[in-house]
Amino acid sequence: MKNLFKLFSIIILIITSNSNSFAAEKVEYLKTDWSFKGLFGKFDRASLQRGYQVYTEVCASCHSMKYLSYRNLAEPGGPEFSEAQAKAIAASFEVTDGPNSDGEMFTRPGKLSDKFVMPYENVKAAQAANGGAYPPDMSVLVKARGGGVDYIYSLLQGYEEAPNNVSLDDGVYYNKYMYGNKIRMAAPLSDGLVEYGDGTNATVEQMSKDVTTFLMWSAEPHLESRHQMGFKAIVYLIILTVLVYFSMKRIWSRVESEV
Amino acid sequence: MSDHDYRPKSKVGQWFNDRLPLLTLANHLTDYPTPKNLNYWWTFGGILTFCLITQIVTGLTLAMHYIAHADMAFESVEHIMRDVNYGWLIRYIHANGASMFFLAVYIHIFRSLFYGSYKAPREIIWIIGIIIYLLMMAAAFMGYVLPWGQMSFWGATVITNLFSAIPLVGEGIVTWLWGGYSVDNPTLTRFFTLHYLIPFLILGLVVLHIWALHVPGNNNPVGIDIKKPSKDTVPFHPYIVIKDGFALLMFMIVFAFFVFYAPNILGHADNYIEANPMVTPAHIVPEWYLLPFYAILRSVPDKLLGVVAMLSAILILAVLPWLDTSKIRSAVFRPLYKQFYWILVADVLILGYVGAMPAEGLYLLIARVATAYYFLHFLVILPVLGFKEKTLPVPLSITEPVLGGSPNLAAARNKESKIE
């Protein structure tokens, strides 16, 4: 019994210390309170909606989000735009469809079922337009970076003058959170770059937080139901474990042995 | 065994059982006399069965939605995560289930090492277990390739390239494994096929593993042969069933924590980047459960010898029953072996740690020392210890130390309290 507890605690200790040591190789990331962390973590709807605005007005000119559809914007657990709003958002994009009965491709306004429209036709076109660097698809970007949300949040605010001993090529920028400190993306955010509909002050910090929240959702669209189900599942398991424990004690009381 | 005399009560039962003695089997399984002093380290066999079934059930469901094609695999996984009903749940159970499986198997193996469960007459159980473990590693490795992320692709490249170390035919074998001149679509489809096949091979071997176990019966913490059935044993049902069930539930709580609250902590972030043959990740690391062997591989400067060392590290376990010369099974009565056992545990943990670190400088040095010690333990320490070690007096039965009357009463009591 005691051994089992000891074992589990050791394992959890090893795992957490290990993951910490991976993050600790690099600089300390900026910290902020994420509403989606913790046992009951949920997304901040308003922040998700603002984050979508930052994504679509700023990031989307270079970064695709190919695994998302416009319908996702109205689904529970996400930004939860109304269906009408999501339809309007979709319709504001031109989508190439076809071929029609004449064998021609044609464009039409987007529908809820369409995937997010990509800024470039293909990877090569994206590279050609960005000095050879491919702006990564953002659908699962948060999960594809070691530091996760903290890394993205910090990176967006990590632009500064390069130290004297670092020389930068044309089109390369200095970012203290980037691996190797050199990044092909110019500082994407500046105070007041977008105008939030809800009157929130669009500071770089605020926009970074909102867009990172949005990216967390896009990478884990079922995070809220996962947390809810997880809590129920674990409470259920704990209750069952306690019941089984007492049954076991009762059954084993018939023999001369400890359990 | 006494249960051969079993006769079902009902007429229909008798009719059926005379033609196919399934009811005799069921009776054997419920009555199976089990040592009553088994501790919680013995519950991992049941836990492992649960892990295997979980992996098979979730895996079948995933296979209904997954597309084994280099251009579509990554996307189909995202489709499962986003659009398949509870697809995220099934995939996270399957992905974390692999880690849980290995966690349990390592505990199970080290349980055997501590209590000498591999010794006569249980060598065949042990060897089947090692084969299962090898197949698990193959299945896990190929499963990790299927999402076709960066770590999938480059992990597959590194591991399959190991075969090129074989003299003369190495390169040919690698091409044959790949189904081409690099890891590509043919590699993915064959890995998917084998990943689907292996769990059923494991299932068959598990049946043999349990069959072989039921011939001599369970070892126990005292490590002595016991009379079966006797007052030293309890029937498997309900005593062991409920105890295994309790331990399994505890295990499931930990499992659920990972699935629901940290589903990606055991994976590598790079595997959420789609495979790209033109970009090599900065560090290519396997999943945590393969890290000790990865460390052994990298600690040898020569490629071929590195592969040999890595394979030997696993295969040496198969001859362990003959390397360990001690007649005493349980480490409880082997004061020196007990210490070397814990050093080995530490050694393997250290190997796992340096396996995750870059192979350079101090890490490489530590890996080399730890690798050398690993082989020293099995090839030198264990054989010598069997002759040199002064073991403690072993009780004659499990109940004896409890009820008294043993010539070694004090020692036995002392041991008994340590076991619990």
PDB file of C-alpha atoms in Angstrom, chain A residues 1 3-5 7-8 11-12 14-16 18-19 21-22 25 38-40 66-68 71-72 115 139-140 143-146 179 217-222 225-231 233-234 237-238 240-241 244-245 247-248 251-252 254-259, chain B residues 35-37 40-41 43-44 74-75 78 81-84 86 88-89 91-92 103 107 234 238-240 242-243 245-247 249-254 256-266 268-270 272-274 282-283 349 353 356-357 402-403 419-420:
ATOM      1  CA  MET A   1       0.000   0.000   0.000  1.00  0.00           C
ATOM      2  CA  ASN A   3       4.951   1.254  -1.522  1.00  0.00           C
ATOM      3  CA  LEU A   4       2.365   1.906  -4.184  1.00  0.00           C
ATOM      4  CA  PHE A   5       1.924   5.500  -3.086  1.00  0.00           C
ATOM      5  CA  LEU A   7       6.055   4.580  -6.380  1.00  0.00           C
ATOM      6  CA  PHE A   8       3.412   6.798  -7.934  1.00  0.00           C
ATOM      7  CA  ILE A  11       7.096   8.591 -10.986  1.00  0.00           C
ATOM      8  CA  ILE A  12       5.139  11.823 -11.037  1.00  0.00           C
ATOM      9  CA  ILE A  14      10.431  12.242 -12.256  1.00  0.00           C
ATOM     10  CA  ILE A  15       8.049  13.158 -15.024  1.00  0.00           C
ATOM     11  CA  THR A  16       7.432  16.703 -13.830  1.00  0.00           C
ATOM     12  CA  ASN A  18      12.014  16.023 -16.465  1.00  0.00           C
ATOM     13  CA  SER A  19       9.609  18.262 -18.336  1.00  0.00           C
ATOM     14  CA  SER A  21      14.408  20.526 -17.127  1.00  0.00           C
ATOM     15  CA  PHE A  22      13.569  20.579 -20.839  1.00  0.00           C
ATOM     16  CA  GLU A  25      17.413  25.003 -21.070  1.00  0.00           C
ATOM     17  CA  GLY A  38      -6.105  23.718 -13.992  1.00  0.00           C
ATOM     18  CA  LEU A  39      -8.712  21.145 -13.085  1.00  0.00           C
ATOM     19  CA  PHE A  40     -11.669  23.242 -14.204  1.00  0.00           C
ATOM     20  CA  LYS A  66      -5.759  24.479 -42.373  1.00  0.00           C
ATOM     21  CA  TYR A  67      -7.388  22.102 -39.899  1.00  0.00           C
ATOM     22  CA  LEU A  68     -10.052  24.571 -38.776  1.00  0.00           C
ATOM     23  CA  ARG A  71     -18.228  26.125 -38.297  1.00  0.00           C
ATOM     24  CA  ASN A  72     -15.758  25.579 -35.440  1.00  0.00           C
ATOM     25  CA  LYS A 115     -11.925  25.115 -44.054  1.00  0.00           C
ATOM     26  CA  SER A 139      -3.687  24.910 -36.193  1.00  0.00           C
ATOM     27  CA  VAL A 140      -1.617  22.946 -33.685  1.00  0.00           C
ATOM     28  CA  LYS A 143       1.322  21.870 -29.122  1.00  0.00           C
ATOM     29  CA  ALA A 144       4.202  21.831 -31.602  1.00  0.00           C
ATOM     30  CA  ARG A 145       6.431  24.080 -29.486  1.00  0.00           C
ATOM     31  CA  GLY A 146       8.187  22.935 -26.320  1.00  0.00           C
ATOM     32  CA  TYR A 179      15.461  29.285 -30.365  1.00  0.00           C
ATOM     33  CA  TRP A 217      -8.241  26.548 -28.540  1.00  0.00           C
ATOM     34  CA  SER A 218      -7.394  25.865 -32.166  1.00  0.00           C
ATOM     35  CA  ALA A 219      -4.879  23.222 -31.061  1.00  0.00           C
ATOM     36  CA  GLU A 220      -7.195  21.686 -28.456  1.00  0.00           C
ATOM     37  CA  PRO A 221     -10.770  22.496 -29.477  1.00  0.00           C
ATOM     38  CA  HIS A 222     -12.170  19.951 -26.999  1.00  0.00           C
ATOM     39  CA  SER A 225     -15.075  18.975 -22.423  1.00  0.00           C
ATOM     40  CA  ARG A 226     -11.840  17.125 -21.667  1.00  0.00           C
ATOM     41  CA  HIS A 227     -11.466  18.952 -18.353  1.00  0.00           C
ATOM     42  CA  GLN A 228     -15.114  18.459 -17.456  1.00  0.00           C
ATOM     43  CA  MET A 229     -15.092  14.782 -18.305  1.00  0.00           C
ATOM     44  CA  GLY A 230     -11.750  14.327 -16.558  1.00  0.00           C
ATOM     45  CA  PHE A 231     -13.040  15.677 -13.295  1.00  0.00           C
ATOM     46  CA  ALA A 233     -14.036  10.411 -14.400  1.00  0.00           C
ATOM     47  CA  ILE A 234     -11.503  10.886 -11.627  1.00  0.00           C
ATOM     48  CA  LEU A 237     -12.769   6.373 -10.003  1.00  0.00           C
ATOM     49  CA  ILE A 238     -11.879   7.622  -6.532  1.00  0.00           C
ATOM     50  CA  LEU A 240     -15.178   3.318  -6.754  1.00  0.00           C
ATOM     51  CA  THR A 241     -11.643   2.778  -5.441  1.00  0.00           C
ATOM     52  CA  VAL A 244     -13.549  -1.571  -3.606  1.00  0.00           C
ATOM     53  CA  TYR A 245     -10.991  -0.957  -0.868  1.00  0.00           C
ATOM     54  CA  SER A 247     -14.927  -4.645   0.029  1.00  0.00           C
ATOM     55  CA  MET A 248     -11.400  -5.956  -0.221  1.00  0.00           C
ATOM     56  CA  ILE A 251     -13.201 -10.210   1.989  1.00  0.00           C
ATOM     57  CA  TRP A 252      -9.636 -10.512   3.208  1.00  0.00           C
ATOM     58  CA  ARG A 254     -11.635 -14.091   6.378  1.00  0.00           C
ATOM     59  CA  VAL A 255      -7.973 -15.043   6.027  1.00  0.00           C
ATOM     60  CA  GLU A 256      -5.027 -14.373   8.260  1.00  0.00           C
ATOM     61  CA  SER A 257      -3.182 -11.984   6.047  1.00  0.00           C
ATOM     62  CA  GLU A 258      -2.824  -8.278   5.557  1.00  0.00           C
ATOM     63  CA  VAL A 259      -3.801  -6.394   2.433  1.00  0.00           C
TER      64      VAL A 259
ATOM     65  CA  PRO B  35      -0.009 -17.379  -2.223  1.00  0.00           C
ATOM     66  CA  LYS B  36      -1.801 -15.240   0.307  1.00  0.00           C
ATOM     67  CA  ASN B  37       1.185 -13.012   1.014  1.00  0.00           C
ATOM     68  CA  TYR B  40       0.933  -4.952  -4.466  1.00  0.00           C
ATOM     69  CA  TRP B  41       3.902  -5.454  -6.768  1.00  0.00           C
ATOM     70  CA  THR B  43      -0.957  -6.713  -9.081  1.00  0.00           C
ATOM     71  CA  PHE B  44       0.771  -5.452 -12.202  1.00  0.00           C
ATOM     72  CA  PHE B  74      -1.109  13.679 -40.059  1.00  0.00           C
ATOM     73  CA  GLU B  75      -4.331  15.223 -41.268  1.00  0.00           C
ATOM     74  CA  GLU B  78      -6.142  15.882 -36.620  1.00  0.00           C
ATOM     75  CA  MET B  81      -8.814  14.889 -32.651  1.00  0.00           C
ATOM     76  CA  ARG B  82     -11.341  17.442 -33.939  1.00  0.00           C
ATOM     77  CA  ASP B  83     -14.241  15.881 -35.769  1.00  0.00           C
ATOM     78  CA  VAL B  84     -14.605  12.263 -34.687  1.00  0.00           C
ATOM     79  CA  TYR B  86     -14.714  11.600 -28.640  1.00  0.00           C
ATOM     80  CA  TRP B  88      -9.601  13.094 -28.812  1.00  0.00           C
ATOM     81  CA  LEU B  89     -10.437  10.837 -25.871  1.00  0.00           C
ATOM     82  CA  ARG B  91      -6.456   8.913 -29.158  1.00  0.00           C
ATOM     83  CA  TYR B  92      -5.224  10.320 -25.850  1.00  0.00           C
ATOM     84  CA  LEU B 103       5.303   1.939 -16.777  1.00  0.00           C
ATOM     85  CA  ILE B 107       7.383  -2.420 -12.533  1.00  0.00           C
ATOM     86  CA  VAL B 234      -6.139 -18.351  -1.152  1.00  0.00           C
ATOM     87  CA  PRO B 238     -12.489 -13.491  -4.862  1.00  0.00           C
ATOM     88  CA  TYR B 239      -9.269 -12.686  -2.977  1.00  0.00           C
ATOM     89  CA  ILE B 240      -6.875 -11.852  -5.777  1.00  0.00           C
ATOM     90  CA  ILE B 242     -10.644  -7.867  -5.665  1.00  0.00           C
ATOM     91  CA  LYS B 243      -7.078  -6.986  -4.748  1.00  0.00           C
ATOM     92  CA  GLY B 245      -9.177  -4.707  -9.024  1.00  0.00           C
ATOM     93  CA  PHE B 246      -8.323  -2.274  -6.257  1.00  0.00           C
ATOM     94  CA  ALA B 247      -4.765  -1.800  -7.558  1.00  0.00           C
ATOM     95  CA  LEU B 249      -8.408   1.355 -10.004  1.00  0.00           C
ATOM     96  CA  MET B 250      -5.510   3.187  -8.358  1.00  0.00           C
ATOM     97  CA  PHE B 251      -3.580   2.781 -11.578  1.00  0.00           C
ATOM     98  CA  MET B 252      -6.530   4.044 -13.597  1.00  0.00           C
ATOM     99  CA  ILE B 253      -6.642   7.234 -11.530  1.00  0.00           C
ATOM    100  CA  VAL B 254      -3.060   8.002 -12.526  1.00  0.00           C
ATOM    101  CA  ALA B 256      -6.921   9.300 -16.155  1.00  0.00           C
ATOM    102  CA  PHE B 257      -4.865  12.173 -14.793  1.00  0.00           C
ATOM    103  CA  PHE B 258      -2.546  11.939 -17.792  1.00  0.00           C
ATOM    104  CA  VAL B 259      -5.333  11.466 -20.331  1.00  0.00           C
ATOM    105  CA  PHE B 260      -7.474  14.348 -19.116  1.00  0.00           C
ATOM    106  CA  TYR B 261      -5.025  16.840 -17.667  1.00  0.00           C
ATOM    107  CA  ALA B 262      -1.603  16.249 -19.204  1.00  0.00           C
ATOM    108  CA  PRO B 263      -2.225  14.288 -22.404  1.00  0.00           C
ATOM    109  CA  ASN B 264       0.836  15.578 -24.218  1.00  0.00           C
ATOM    110  CA  ILE B 265       3.364  15.772 -21.399  1.00  0.00           C
ATOM    111  CA  LEU B 266       4.849  12.368 -22.209  1.00  0.00           C
ATOM    112  CA  HIS B 268       7.403  15.294 -27.859  1.00  0.00           C
ATOM    113  CA  ALA B 269       6.235  18.682 -29.173  1.00  0.00           C
ATOM    114  CA  ASP B 270       7.939  18.076 -32.520  1.00  0.00           C
ATOM    115  CA  TYR B 272       2.797  17.981 -33.820  1.00  0.00           C
ATOM    116  CA  ILE B 273       4.832  19.234 -36.765  1.00  0.00           C
ATOM    117  CA  GLU B 274       4.041  17.330 -39.918  1.00  0.00           C
ATOM    118  CA  ALA B 282      17.600  19.511 -33.320  1.00  0.00           C
ATOM    119  CA  HIS B 283      17.386  16.470 -31.013  1.00  0.00           C
ATOM    120  CA  LEU B 349      17.040   5.464 -14.307  1.00  0.00           C
ATOM    121  CA  TYR B 353      17.969  10.371 -18.051  1.00  0.00           C
ATOM    122  CA  ALA B 356      17.166  12.171 -23.175  1.00  0.00           C
ATOM    123  CA  MET B 357      20.201  14.449 -23.082  1.00  0.00           C
ATOM    124  CA  VAL B 402       3.077 -15.675  11.430  1.00  0.00           C
ATOM    125  CA  LEU B 403       1.980 -18.594  13.590  1.00  0.00           C
ATOM    126  CA  ILE B 419       7.520  -7.253   3.097  1.00  0.00           C
ATOM    127  CA  GLU B 420       4.349  -5.445   4.014  1.00  0.00           C
TER     128      GLU B 420
END
